[in-house]
Tab-separated table of C-alpha atoms and ligand atoms in Angstrom:
chain	number	residue	atom	x	y	z
A	242	MET	CA	0.162	-0.070	-0.044
A	243	LEU	CA	1.181	3.536	-0.704
A	244	THR	CA	1.774	5.815	2.030
A	245	SER	CA	3.597	8.930	2.481
A	246	PRO	CA	7.267	9.326	1.296
A	247	LYS	CA	10.030	8.080	4.016
A	248	ARG	CA	13.364	8.557	2.394
A	249	LYS	CA	15.051	8.904	-0.644
A	250	VAL	CA	18.266	6.923	-0.355
A	251	LEU	CA	17.088	3.078	-0.738
A	252	SER	CA	17.883	-0.109	1.151
A	253	LEU	CA	19.530	-2.864	0.128
A	254	SER	CA	16.509	-4.785	-0.362
A	255	HIS	CA	14.712	-2.006	-1.636
A	256	ILE	CA	17.572	-1.714	-4.605
A	257	MET	CA	17.313	-5.789	-5.084
A	258	THR	CA	13.306	-5.722	-5.461
A	259	ALA	CA	13.563	-2.238	-7.418
A	260	LEU	CA	16.345	-3.735	-9.928
A	261	LEU	CA	14.081	-6.827	-10.137
A	262	GLN	CA	10.809	-5.109	-10.809
A	263	SER	CA	11.491	-1.852	-12.302
A	264	SER	CA	10.059	0.010	-9.428
A	265	GLN	CA	12.643	2.966	-9.034
A	266	PRO	CA	15.144	4.085	-11.618
A	267	LEU	CA	18.553	2.791	-10.561
A	268	LEU	CA	22.343	4.411	-10.721
A	269	ALA	CA	24.798	1.546	-11.000
A	270	VAL	CA	28.777	2.305	-11.065
A	271	LEU	CA	30.921	-0.117	-12.934
A	272	ILE	CA	34.089	-0.939	-11.388
A	273	ASP	CA	37.260	-2.592	-13.296
A	274	PRO	CA	38.982	-4.456	-10.711
A	275	ASP	CA	42.110	-4.256	-12.877
A	276	HIS	CA	41.981	-0.546	-12.798
A	277	ARG	CA	41.904	-0.468	-8.725
A	278	ASP	CA	45.237	1.136	-8.972
A	279	HIS	CA	43.968	3.927	-11.048
A	280	PRO	CA	44.952	7.111	-9.056
A	281	ASN	CA	41.075	8.292	-8.997
A	282	TYR	CA	39.818	4.766	-7.589
A	283	GLU	CA	40.357	5.898	-4.058
A	284	THR	CA	38.152	9.242	-4.683
A	285	LEU	CA	35.449	7.053	-6.087
A	286	LEU	CA	35.944	4.830	-3.085
A	287	ILE	CA	34.991	7.826	-1.053
A	288	TYR	CA	31.878	8.564	-3.135
A	289	LEU	CA	30.239	5.037	-3.290
A	290	ARG	CA	31.257	5.122	0.955
A	291	LYS	CA	28.805	8.437	1.017
A	292	GLY	CA	25.922	6.164	-0.905
A	293	LEU	CA	26.152	8.299	-3.887
A	294	ALA	CA	24.826	5.279	-6.231
A	295	ASP	CA	22.220	2.409	-5.741
A	296	LEU	CA	24.629	-0.688	-6.477
A	297	ILE	CA	28.221	-1.438	-7.679
A	298	LEU	CA	28.978	-3.524	-10.992
A	299	VAL	CA	32.496	-5.392	-10.352
A	300	GLY	CA	33.818	-6.458	-14.052
A	301	GLY	CA	35.653	-6.287	-16.931
A	302	SER	CA	36.576	-7.917	-20.089
A	303	THR	CA	39.940	-9.141	-19.176
A	304	SER	CA	39.795	-8.529	-15.420
A	305	LYS	CA	41.843	-11.056	-13.498
A	306	ARG	CA	40.556	-13.241	-10.479
A	307	PHE	CA	42.316	-12.283	-7.583
A	308	ASN	CA	41.605	-8.545	-8.409
A	309	VAL	CA	37.731	-9.055	-8.436
A	310	ASP	CA	38.053	-10.939	-5.186
A	311	LEU	CA	39.771	-8.528	-3.748
A	312	ILE	CA	37.805	-5.621	-4.861
A	313	CYS	CA	34.566	-7.026	-3.846
A	314	ARG	CA	35.695	-8.173	-0.349
A	315	GLU	CA	36.895	-4.408	0.141
A	316	LEU	CA	33.757	-3.045	-1.601
A	317	LYS	CA	31.405	-5.055	1.077
A	318	GLN	CA	33.678	-3.904	3.786
A	319	SER	CA	33.461	-0.205	3.043
A	320	THR	CA	29.911	0.447	1.636
A	321	ASP	CA	26.561	-0.804	2.154
A	322	LEU	CA	25.681	-0.741	-1.408
A	323	PRO	CA	24.987	-4.101	-3.258
A	324	VAL	CA	27.984	-5.569	-4.935
A	325	LEU	CA	26.852	-7.584	-8.409
A	326	LEU	CA	29.381	-9.223	-10.468
A	327	PHE	CA	29.438	-8.472	-14.121
A	328	PRO	CA	31.489	-11.010	-15.512
A	329	GLY	CA	33.944	-10.569	-18.479
A	330	ASN	CA	34.814	-14.623	-17.924
A	331	HIS	CA	33.991	-17.475	-16.283
A	332	PHE	CA	36.938	-16.746	-13.711
A	333	GLN	CA	35.777	-13.351	-12.407
A	334	LEU	CA	33.626	-14.553	-9.397
A	335	SER	CA	34.050	-14.030	-5.856
A	336	PRO	CA	31.721	-15.612	-2.890
A	337	HIS	CA	32.145	-12.099	-1.096
A	338	ALA	CA	29.796	-10.342	-4.092
A	339	ASP	CA	25.760	-10.062	-3.406
A	340	ALA	CA	24.987	-11.823	-6.220
A	341	LEU	CA	25.767	-12.653	-10.243
A	342	MET	CA	24.491	-11.081	-13.215
A	343	ALA	CA	24.171	-14.311	-15.101
A	344	LEU	CA	25.325	-12.926	-18.775
A	345	SER	CA	24.145	-14.399	-21.686
A	346	LEU	CA	25.269	-12.300	-25.041
A	347	ILE	CA	22.125	-12.713	-26.863
A	348	SER	CA	23.342	-10.306	-29.349
A	349	GLY	CA	26.366	-12.412	-30.871
A	350	ARG	CA	26.098	-16.104	-32.048
A	351	ASN	CA	29.116	-17.096	-30.425
A	352	PRO	CA	28.181	-20.472	-28.383
A	353	GLU	CA	30.913	-19.728	-25.708
A	354	TYR	CA	29.104	-16.621	-24.597
A	355	LEU	CA	25.694	-17.497	-25.008
A	356	ILE	CA	26.139	-20.587	-22.811
A	357	GLY	CA	29.637	-22.049	-22.341
A	358	LYS	CA	31.432	-19.514	-20.230
A	359	MET	CA	28.246	-20.145	-18.024
A	360	VAL	CA	28.782	-24.051	-18.181
A	361	GLU	CA	32.379	-23.518	-16.798
A	362	ALA	CA	31.365	-21.336	-13.885
A	363	ALA	CA	28.237	-23.146	-12.704
A	364	SER	CA	30.095	-25.641	-10.250
A	365	ILE	CA	31.986	-22.538	-8.895
A	366	ILE	CA	28.420	-20.594	-8.679
A	367	ARG	CA	27.186	-23.216	-6.782
A	368	GLU	CA	29.878	-23.610	-4.423
A	369	TYR	CA	29.907	-19.959	-3.470
A	370	GLN	CA	26.464	-19.953	-3.050
A	371	LEU	CA	25.786	-16.901	-5.549
A	372	ALA	CA	22.421	-15.968	-6.519
A	373	THR	CA	22.359	-15.292	-9.942
A	374	ILE	CA	20.224	-12.768	-12.173
A	375	PRO	CA	19.846	-14.240	-15.628
A	376	THR	CA	20.760	-11.217	-18.137
A	377	GLY	CA	20.186	-10.912	-21.532
A	378	TYR	CA	23.252	-9.200	-22.518
A	379	ILE	CA	22.921	-7.227	-25.889
A	380	LEU	CA	25.904	-5.242	-27.770
A	381	VAL	CA	24.763	-2.636	-29.671
A	382	GLY	CA	26.968	-1.456	-32.718
A	383	THR	CA	28.559	2.136	-32.074
A	384	THR	CA	31.465	3.502	-34.985
A	385	ARG	CA	34.041	1.731	-33.415
A	386	THR	CA	34.901	-2.432	-32.251
A	387	SER	CA	34.408	-2.190	-28.521
A	388	ALA	CA	36.371	-4.361	-26.384
A	389	THR	CA	33.493	-6.668	-25.551
A	390	ALA	CA	32.819	-7.043	-29.382
A	391	TYR	CA	36.514	-7.933	-29.615
A	392	ILE	CA	36.691	-10.446	-27.024
A	393	THR	CA	33.505	-12.115	-27.660
A	394	ASN	CA	34.347	-12.378	-30.977
A	395	THR	CA	30.846	-11.169	-31.700
A	396	GLN	CA	29.121	-8.616	-33.729
A	397	PRO	CA	27.088	-5.780	-32.147
A	398	ILE	CA	23.675	-5.222	-33.592
A	399	PRO	CA	23.960	-2.601	-35.968
A	400	VAL	CA	21.905	1.035	-34.370
A	401	SER	CA	20.414	1.141	-37.603
A	402	GLN	CA	18.307	-2.143	-36.397
A	403	PRO	CA	16.013	-0.924	-33.783
A	404	ASN	CA	13.699	-3.716	-34.392
A	405	ILE	CA	16.139	-6.264	-34.375
A	406	ILE	CA	17.528	-5.172	-31.040
A	407	ALA	CA	13.998	-5.153	-29.205
A	408	GLN	CA	13.181	-8.426	-31.123
A	409	THR	CA	16.437	-9.704	-29.375
A	410	ALA	CA	15.314	-8.343	-25.882
A	411	LEU	CA	11.999	-9.966	-26.124
A	412	ALA	CA	13.916	-12.889	-26.920
A	413	GLY	CA	15.607	-12.959	-23.832
A	414	GLN	CA	12.569	-12.471	-21.984
A	415	LEU	CA	10.972	-15.153	-23.356
A	416	LEU	CA	13.634	-17.419	-22.748
A	417	GLY	CA	13.218	-16.373	-19.201
A	418	MET	CA	16.086	-13.674	-18.488
A	419	LYS	CA	15.207	-11.346	-15.545
A	420	THR	CA	16.761	-8.187	-16.957
A	421	ILE	CA	18.280	-6.991	-20.374
A	422	TYR	CA	21.518	-4.960	-20.631
A	423	LEU	CA	21.443	-2.946	-23.526
A	424	GLU	CA	25.145	-2.199	-23.795
A	425	GLY	CA	26.901	0.216	-26.508
A	426	GLY	CA	30.670	-0.725	-25.068
A	427	SER	CA	32.613	0.798	-22.634
A	428	GLY	CA	34.015	4.207	-23.604
A	429	SER	CA	31.653	4.728	-26.428
A	430	GLU	CA	32.048	8.093	-27.636
A	431	GLN	CA	28.074	8.775	-27.043
A	432	PRO	CA	25.524	6.326	-25.268
A	433	ILE	CA	22.810	4.632	-26.885
A	434	SER	CA	20.049	6.586	-28.703
A	435	THR	CA	16.943	7.184	-26.459
A	436	ALA	CA	14.810	6.005	-29.854
A	437	ILE	CA	16.771	2.682	-29.383
A	438	VAL	CA	16.034	2.700	-25.434
A	439	ASN	CA	12.504	3.660	-25.804
A	440	THR	CA	11.999	0.919	-28.763
A	441	THR	CA	13.491	-1.746	-26.726
A	442	LYS	CA	11.563	-0.943	-23.451
A	443	LYS	CA	8.296	-0.836	-25.373
A	444	SER	CA	8.900	-4.388	-26.149
A	445	ILE	CA	9.335	-6.190	-22.552
A	446	GLU	CA	8.164	-5.950	-19.159
A	447	ILE	CA	11.467	-7.110	-17.365
A	448	PRO	CA	14.086	-4.325	-16.354
A	449	LEU	CA	16.141	-2.818	-18.746
A	450	ILE	CA	19.771	-1.921	-17.828
A	451	VAL	CA	21.519	0.534	-20.604
A	452	GLY	CA	25.138	1.243	-20.292
A	453	GLY	CA	28.069	2.733	-22.380
A	454	GLY	CA	29.427	6.244	-23.272
A	455	ILE	CA	27.117	8.140	-20.319
A	456	GLN	CA	29.367	11.296	-19.677
A	457	THR	CA	26.657	13.694	-17.884
A	458	PRO	CA	23.762	13.495	-15.825
A	459	HIS	CA	21.336	15.055	-18.490
A	460	GLN	CA	22.414	11.911	-20.823
A	461	MET	CA	21.338	9.698	-17.883
A	462	MET	CA	18.096	11.477	-16.929
A	463	ASP	CA	17.005	11.117	-21.010
A	464	LEU	CA	17.949	7.493	-20.985
A	465	TYR	CA	15.829	7.130	-17.654
A	466	ALA	CA	13.281	9.130	-19.674
A	467	ALA	CA	13.356	6.521	-22.611
A	468	GLY	CA	12.535	3.559	-20.218
A	469	ALA	CA	16.188	2.593	-18.955
A	470	ASP	CA	15.496	1.120	-15.424
A	471	VAL	CA	19.305	1.380	-14.674
A	472	VAL	CA	21.897	3.343	-15.861
A	473	VAL	CA	25.317	2.144	-15.518
A	474	LEU	CA	28.433	4.655	-15.167
A	475	GLY	CA	31.980	3.635	-15.741
A	476	SER	CA	34.549	5.233	-17.818
A	477	ILE	CA	33.431	8.935	-17.015
A	478	LEU	CA	33.817	8.233	-13.144
A	479	GLU	CA	37.338	6.564	-13.773
A	480	GLN	CA	38.115	9.991	-15.397
A	481	LYS	CA	36.150	12.239	-12.812
A	482	PRO	CA	35.080	10.201	-9.874
A	483	GLU	CA	33.620	13.563	-8.144
A	484	MET	CA	31.275	13.819	-10.837
A	485	LEU	CA	29.177	10.827	-9.059
A	486	ASP	CA	28.169	13.598	-6.745
A	487	SER	CA	26.156	15.348	-9.449
A	488	PHE	CA	24.809	12.407	-11.051
A	489	TYR	CA	23.129	10.919	-7.807
A	490	LYS	CA	21.726	14.530	-7.028
A	491	VAL	CA	19.913	14.859	-10.140
A	492	LEU	CA	18.423	11.244	-10.040
A	493	ILE	CA	17.421	11.435	-6.125
A	494	GLU	CA	16.020	14.820	-6.782
A	495	ASP	CA	12.707	13.011	-8.279
A	496	ARG	CA	12.901	9.856	-6.300
A	497	ILE	CA	10.335	8.815	-3.717
A	498	VAL	CA	10.207	5.965	-1.902
A	499	TYR	CA	6.825	4.600	-0.614
A	500	ASP	CA	6.420	1.499	1.990
B	807	1GP	C1	30.782	-0.893	-19.831
B	807	1GP	O1	28.172	-0.314	-19.670
B	807	1GP	C2	29.377	0.073	-19.198
B	807	1GP	O2	30.114	-2.348	-19.580
B	807	1GP	C3	30.072	0.920	-19.005
B	807	1GP	O3	30.275	1.948	-19.941
B	807	1GP	O4	32.629	2.761	-19.542
B	807	1GP	O5	31.354	3.935	-21.248
B	807	1GP	O6	30.648	3.943	-19.094
B	807	1GP	P1	31.367	3.254	-20.018
């Protein structure tokens, strides 16, 4: 039942519910564990400790297992935010994370990244007792080859094919995915267009995560308005971690939480 607004910063259970039910727009920060030595990493941690995001994703195309584990432990010790594994390969697992985004690269036709990596990871996931969030991962084509496209040996879906993008998302939902991650590729020159986000969102009922190339709070808000349930920031915060403050402030200005 809706009662009066209580607070603007979300609790862990609220965030997990919001993630799986699209009940609140969420802001996720992606940390590449191999960039832990980056001079801005400590500054970013300061902002995350203040709770200026809703969740943290940990992973990268080539991250090492040791670094993944280390960073998950650090983040869980020093922040209250949910930490989700966003693995580039089956080595990027840690029992210290809250959950694993179990990715299937459904935009590609490489069986290794559709199912193979999950088969290799399955027994470790069970051993670590990690909760999984089945995620249909859709790489959308930009002007340059992204690290994800290169490493996974797959073609992104061209931006000129919004209907194929939307149909792929729907196929993911029909196969039982709990969320769709629409990815423009880390460090893209610009985010995925709002038209593509909108068409994709209209084709599915599950939450839509959008990432790649987001550099300003304005771009982020446009993506939420177009239908993104979660927006992911990576590169911009490696370059300018202090910007997390303005991204989060803009987001929670509109946010009202009901019990
Ligand atoms: C990459 O979508 C994420 O998987 C984040 O991309 O680094 O461009 O923010 P950026």
